[in-house]
Amino acid sequence: MAFLDTTKDQQLPLFYNVTRGVGYWCPNEEQDVRLVQYLLQTVYAKVPWTSPKGKMKVDGKCGPITENWILKFQLDLRGQKQSVTADRRVDRVRDNKVAGSFSKTIYTLLWLNHMAQRVDPLAFAKVPDQVQLTPIGAVPPPKDDFIVPQSLPVPAVGGL
């Protein structure tokens, strides 16, 4: 359930946000994933960085290739000395703020919006044609987006 949101930043007053996180250990809801995939493809089609490995489709499914593209984007930004956490996640921008409350770095999603808008304004304007957007009044409040996969081993506990 991606949606159009606002920030207090004059450089990016309007941006596309996700309802739930996308990437590693995230809920990965289909329209949120589609938004992130579309923005990543828009950026890498135009910037002079080496493209991430794997052919990513804008299909709303977050697997290893999408996670790799997210991490590559974050590492490329860090290589440019930009403020971002390289954690394979694209979290929801909360409370109209530019930086996350824990990391104090700029949200990956704001970087994606900013760069896509800058490098390909026409593709950025077509986001609503590519991703089903939820009206702002129907967007649910933020939730905890940290999902622990069921396949993780449970450590043994006990005595001698």
PDB file of C-alpha atoms in Angstrom:
ATOM      1  CA  MET A   1       0.000   0.000   0.000  1.00  0.00           C
ATOM      2  CA  ALA A   2       2.285   2.728  -1.247  1.00  0.00           C
ATOM      3  CA  PHE A   3       1.103   6.322  -0.880  1.00  0.00           C
ATOM      4  CA  LEU A   4       2.010   9.935  -1.619  1.00  0.00           C
ATOM      5  CA  ASP A   5       3.375  11.622   1.498  1.00  0.00           C
ATOM      6  CA  THR A   6       5.028  14.885   2.584  1.00  0.00           C
ATOM      7  CA  THR A   7       8.192  15.914   4.413  1.00  0.00           C
ATOM      8  CA  LYS A   8       9.348  19.128   6.020  1.00  0.00           C
ATOM      9  CA  ASP A   9      12.291  19.139   3.592  1.00  0.00           C
ATOM     10  CA  GLN A  10      11.962  21.849   0.934  1.00  0.00           C
ATOM     11  CA  GLN A  11      14.028  19.824  -1.552  1.00  0.00           C
ATOM     12  CA  LEU A  12      11.555  16.924  -1.472  1.00  0.00           C
ATOM     13  CA  PRO A  13       8.228  18.153  -0.086  1.00  0.00           C
ATOM     14  CA  LEU A  14       6.253  15.324  -1.765  1.00  0.00           C
ATOM     15  CA  PHE A  15       7.465  11.747  -2.064  1.00  0.00           C
ATOM     16  CA  TYR A  16       6.198   8.206  -2.446  1.00  0.00           C
ATOM     17  CA  ASN A  17       6.167   6.292   0.820  1.00  0.00           C
ATOM     18  CA  VAL A  18       5.566   2.653   1.764  1.00  0.00           C
ATOM     19  CA  THR A  19       3.105   1.431   4.359  1.00  0.00           C
ATOM     20  CA  ARG A  20       5.404  -1.357   5.547  1.00  0.00           C
ATOM     21  CA  GLY A  21       9.124  -1.956   5.149  1.00  0.00           C
ATOM     22  CA  VAL A  22      10.638  -3.600   2.074  1.00  0.00           C
ATOM     23  CA  GLY A  23      13.687  -5.844   2.047  1.00  0.00           C
ATOM     24  CA  TYR A  24      15.490  -7.966   4.581  1.00  0.00           C
ATOM     25  CA  TRP A  25      13.211  -9.250   7.356  1.00  0.00           C
ATOM     26  CA  CYS A  26      10.384  -6.914   6.286  1.00  0.00           C
ATOM     27  CA  PRO A  27       6.685  -7.579   5.603  1.00  0.00           C
ATOM     28  CA  ASN A  28       7.243  -6.903   1.868  1.00  0.00           C
ATOM     29  CA  GLU A  29       3.691  -6.031   0.880  1.00  0.00           C
ATOM     30  CA  GLU A  30       3.255  -6.195  -2.894  1.00  0.00           C
ATOM     31  CA  GLN A  31       2.569  -2.526  -3.747  1.00  0.00           C
ATOM     32  CA  ASP A  32       5.322  -1.349  -1.384  1.00  0.00           C
ATOM     33  CA  VAL A  33       7.798  -3.720  -3.074  1.00  0.00           C
ATOM     34  CA  ARG A  34       6.646  -2.575  -6.538  1.00  0.00           C
ATOM     35  CA  LEU A  35       7.331   1.052  -5.581  1.00  0.00           C
ATOM     36  CA  VAL A  36      10.853   0.286  -4.363  1.00  0.00           C
ATOM     37  CA  GLN A  37      11.607  -1.886  -7.407  1.00  0.00           C
ATOM     38  CA  TYR A  38      10.352   0.785  -9.807  1.00  0.00           C
ATOM     39  CA  LEU A  39      12.367   3.557  -8.136  1.00  0.00           C
ATOM     40  CA  LEU A  40      15.505   1.388  -8.084  1.00  0.00           C
ATOM     41  CA  GLN A  41      15.155   0.595 -11.787  1.00  0.00           C
ATOM     42  CA  THR A  42      14.574   4.271 -12.569  1.00  0.00           C
ATOM     43  CA  VAL A  43      17.729   5.312 -10.724  1.00  0.00           C
ATOM     44  CA  TYR A  44      20.022   2.588 -12.086  1.00  0.00           C
ATOM     45  CA  ALA A  45      18.830   3.204 -15.656  1.00  0.00           C
ATOM     46  CA  LYS A  46      20.276   6.727 -15.481  1.00  0.00           C
ATOM     47  CA  VAL A  47      23.077   7.025 -12.892  1.00  0.00           C
ATOM     48  CA  PRO A  48      26.669   6.226 -13.879  1.00  0.00           C
ATOM     49  CA  TRP A  49      27.031   3.552 -11.171  1.00  0.00           C
ATOM     50  CA  THR A  50      27.601  -0.118 -11.908  1.00  0.00           C
ATOM     51  CA  SER A  51      24.233  -1.861 -12.035  1.00  0.00           C
ATOM     52  CA  PRO A  52      23.430  -4.349  -9.278  1.00  0.00           C
ATOM     53  CA  LYS A  53      23.732  -8.054 -10.057  1.00  0.00           C
ATOM     54  CA  GLY A  54      20.653  -9.894 -11.186  1.00  0.00           C
ATOM     55  CA  LYS A  55      17.756  -8.834 -13.399  1.00  0.00           C
ATOM     56  CA  MET A  56      15.102  -7.343 -11.162  1.00  0.00           C
ATOM     57  CA  LYS A  57      11.492  -7.268 -12.337  1.00  0.00           C
ATOM     58  CA  VAL A  58       8.903  -4.828 -11.027  1.00  0.00           C
ATOM     59  CA  ASP A  59       6.652  -7.638  -9.864  1.00  0.00           C
ATOM     60  CA  GLY A  60       5.996  -6.871  -6.194  1.00  0.00           C
ATOM     61  CA  LYS A  61       7.976  -9.882  -4.967  1.00  0.00           C
ATOM     62  CA  CYS A  62      10.954  -9.230  -2.724  1.00  0.00           C
ATOM     63  CA  GLY A  63      13.567 -11.930  -3.065  1.00  0.00           C
ATOM     64  CA  PRO A  64      17.369 -12.055  -3.053  1.00  0.00           C
ATOM     65  CA  ILE A  65      17.698  -9.961  -6.232  1.00  0.00           C
ATOM     66  CA  THR A  66      15.552  -7.101  -4.901  1.00  0.00           C
ATOM     67  CA  GLU A  67      17.394  -7.216  -1.567  1.00  0.00           C
ATOM     68  CA  ASN A  68      20.707  -7.109  -3.466  1.00  0.00           C
ATOM     69  CA  TRP A  69      19.555  -4.048  -5.439  1.00  0.00           C
ATOM     70  CA  ILE A  70      18.544  -2.308  -2.205  1.00  0.00           C
ATOM     71  CA  LEU A  71      21.910  -3.017  -0.583  1.00  0.00           C
ATOM     72  CA  LYS A  72      23.828  -1.963  -3.711  1.00  0.00           C
ATOM     73  CA  PHE A  73      21.918   1.330  -3.778  1.00  0.00           C
ATOM     74  CA  GLN A  74      22.735   1.935  -0.095  1.00  0.00           C
ATOM     75  CA  LEU A  75      26.413   1.061  -0.589  1.00  0.00           C
ATOM     76  CA  ASP A  76      26.632   3.299  -3.672  1.00  0.00           C
ATOM     77  CA  LEU A  77      25.229   6.190  -1.630  1.00  0.00           C
ATOM     78  CA  ARG A  78      27.701   5.521   1.176  1.00  0.00           C
ATOM     79  CA  GLY A  79      30.474   5.448  -1.423  1.00  0.00           C
ATOM     80  CA  GLN A  80      29.387   8.999  -2.275  1.00  0.00           C
ATOM     81  CA  LYS A  81      29.698   9.917   1.442  1.00  0.00           C
ATOM     82  CA  GLN A  82      25.916  10.202   1.849  1.00  0.00           C
ATOM     83  CA  SER A  83      24.033   9.570   5.086  1.00  0.00           C
ATOM     84  CA  VAL A  84      22.253   6.197   4.784  1.00  0.00           C
ATOM     85  CA  THR A  85      22.272   2.879   6.624  1.00  0.00           C
ATOM     86  CA  ALA A  86      23.329  -0.132   4.523  1.00  0.00           C
ATOM     87  CA  ASP A  87      20.919  -2.691   5.974  1.00  0.00           C
ATOM     88  CA  ARG A  88      19.108  -4.161   2.903  1.00  0.00           C
ATOM     89  CA  ARG A  89      15.877  -2.493   4.056  1.00  0.00           C
ATOM     90  CA  VAL A  90      13.706   0.352   2.794  1.00  0.00           C
ATOM     91  CA  ASP A  91      11.693   1.439   5.791  1.00  0.00           C
ATOM     92  CA  ARG A  92       8.626   3.638   5.929  1.00  0.00           C
ATOM     93  CA  VAL A  93       9.402   7.307   6.412  1.00  0.00           C
ATOM     94  CA  ARG A  94       7.738   8.207   9.700  1.00  0.00           C
ATOM     95  CA  ASP A  95       6.408  11.446  11.130  1.00  0.00           C
ATOM     96  CA  ASN A  96       7.382  13.486   8.041  1.00  0.00           C
ATOM     97  CA  LYS A  97      11.026  13.359   9.138  1.00  0.00           C
ATOM     98  CA  VAL A  98      14.060  13.026   6.909  1.00  0.00           C
ATOM     99  CA  ALA A  99      16.200  10.858   9.204  1.00  0.00           C
ATOM    100  CA  GLY A 100      15.402   7.702  11.130  1.00  0.00           C
ATOM    101  CA  SER A 101      15.034   7.964  14.886  1.00  0.00           C
ATOM    102  CA  PHE A 102      17.500   5.133  15.620  1.00  0.00           C
ATOM    103  CA  SER A 103      20.120   5.430  12.887  1.00  0.00           C
ATOM    104  CA  LYS A 104      19.982   9.237  12.532  1.00  0.00           C
ATOM    105  CA  THR A 105      20.676   8.679   8.821  1.00  0.00           C
ATOM    106  CA  ILE A 106      18.488   9.754   5.907  1.00  0.00           C
ATOM    107  CA  TYR A 107      15.828   7.209   4.986  1.00  0.00           C
ATOM    108  CA  THR A 108      16.750   5.053   1.970  1.00  0.00           C
ATOM    109  CA  LEU A 109      13.278   5.710   0.554  1.00  0.00           C
ATOM    110  CA  LEU A 110      13.868   9.473   0.551  1.00  0.00           C
ATOM    111  CA  TRP A 111      17.128   8.934  -1.323  1.00  0.00           C
ATOM    112  CA  LEU A 112      15.308   6.734  -3.859  1.00  0.00           C
ATOM    113  CA  ASN A 113      12.608   9.356  -4.399  1.00  0.00           C
ATOM    114  CA  HIS A 114      15.118  12.210  -4.619  1.00  0.00           C
ATOM    115  CA  MET A 115      17.394  10.468  -7.084  1.00  0.00           C
ATOM    116  CA  ALA A 116      14.599   9.077  -9.277  1.00  0.00           C
ATOM    117  CA  GLN A 117      12.995  12.507  -9.487  1.00  0.00           C
ATOM    118  CA  ARG A 118      16.328  14.126 -10.318  1.00  0.00           C
ATOM    119  CA  VAL A 119      17.631  11.647 -12.916  1.00  0.00           C
ATOM    120  CA  ASP A 120      14.330  10.870 -14.674  1.00  0.00           C
ATOM    121  CA  PRO A 121      11.485  13.277 -13.877  1.00  0.00           C
ATOM    122  CA  LEU A 122       9.213  11.650 -16.481  1.00  0.00           C
ATOM    123  CA  ALA A 123       9.605   8.170 -14.988  1.00  0.00           C
ATOM    124  CA  PHE A 124       9.119   9.621 -11.509  1.00  0.00           C
ATOM    125  CA  ALA A 125       5.869  11.263 -12.630  1.00  0.00           C
ATOM    126  CA  LYS A 126       4.678   7.849 -13.880  1.00  0.00           C
ATOM    127  CA  VAL A 127       4.862   6.195 -10.444  1.00  0.00           C
ATOM    128  CA  PRO A 128       1.043   6.253 -10.070  1.00  0.00           C
ATOM    129  CA  ASP A 129       0.784   4.401 -13.414  1.00  0.00           C
ATOM    130  CA  GLN A 130       3.171   1.690 -12.182  1.00  0.00           C
ATOM    131  CA  VAL A 131       2.132   1.315  -8.550  1.00  0.00           C
ATOM    132  CA  GLN A 132      -1.328   1.257  -7.007  1.00  0.00           C
ATOM    133  CA  LEU A 133      -1.355   4.131  -4.517  1.00  0.00           C
ATOM    134  CA  THR A 134      -3.505   4.248  -1.407  1.00  0.00           C
ATOM    135  CA  PRO A 135      -5.298   7.522  -0.602  1.00  0.00           C
ATOM    136  CA  ILE A 136      -3.600   9.242   2.363  1.00  0.00           C
ATOM    137  CA  GLY A 137      -6.782   8.999   4.458  1.00  0.00           C
ATOM    138  CA  ALA A 138      -6.779   5.190   4.139  1.00  0.00           C
ATOM    139  CA  VAL A 139      -3.130   4.667   5.137  1.00  0.00           C
ATOM    140  CA  PRO A 140      -2.819   2.736   8.400  1.00  0.00           C
ATOM    141  CA  PRO A 141      -0.510   3.964  11.167  1.00  0.00           C
ATOM    142  CA  PRO A 142       3.074   2.640  11.190  1.00  0.00           C
ATOM    143  CA  LYS A 143       3.739  -0.780  12.712  1.00  0.00           C
ATOM    144  CA  ASP A 144       6.838  -2.648  13.785  1.00  0.00           C
ATOM    145  CA  ASP A 145       8.313  -3.879  10.500  1.00  0.00           C
ATOM    146  CA  PHE A 146      10.883  -6.325  11.819  1.00  0.00           C
ATOM    147  CA  ILE A 147       9.870  -9.862  10.826  1.00  0.00           C
ATOM    148  CA  VAL A 148      11.896 -12.860  12.051  1.00  0.00           C
ATOM    149  CA  PRO A 149      11.781 -15.692   9.512  1.00  0.00           C
ATOM    150  CA  GLN A 150      10.393 -19.006  10.759  1.00  0.00           C
ATOM    151  CA  SER A 151      13.406 -20.885   9.414  1.00  0.00           C
ATOM    152  CA  LEU A 152      15.895 -19.429  11.893  1.00  0.00           C
ATOM    153  CA  PRO A 153      17.378 -21.996  14.268  1.00  0.00           C
ATOM    154  CA  VAL A 154      16.267 -21.707  17.874  1.00  0.00           C
ATOM    155  CA  PRO A 155      19.225 -21.881  20.272  1.00  0.00           C
ATOM    156  CA  ALA A 156      19.172 -24.754  22.714  1.00  0.00           C
ATOM    157  CA  VAL A 157      18.871 -23.847  26.354  1.00  0.00           C
ATOM    158  CA  GLY A 158      19.185 -25.928  29.437  1.00  0.00           C
ATOM    159  CA  GLY A 159      21.586 -27.292  31.930  1.00  0.00           C
ATOM    160  CA  LEU A 160      24.151 -30.045  31.994  1.00  0.00           C
TER     161      LEU A 160
END
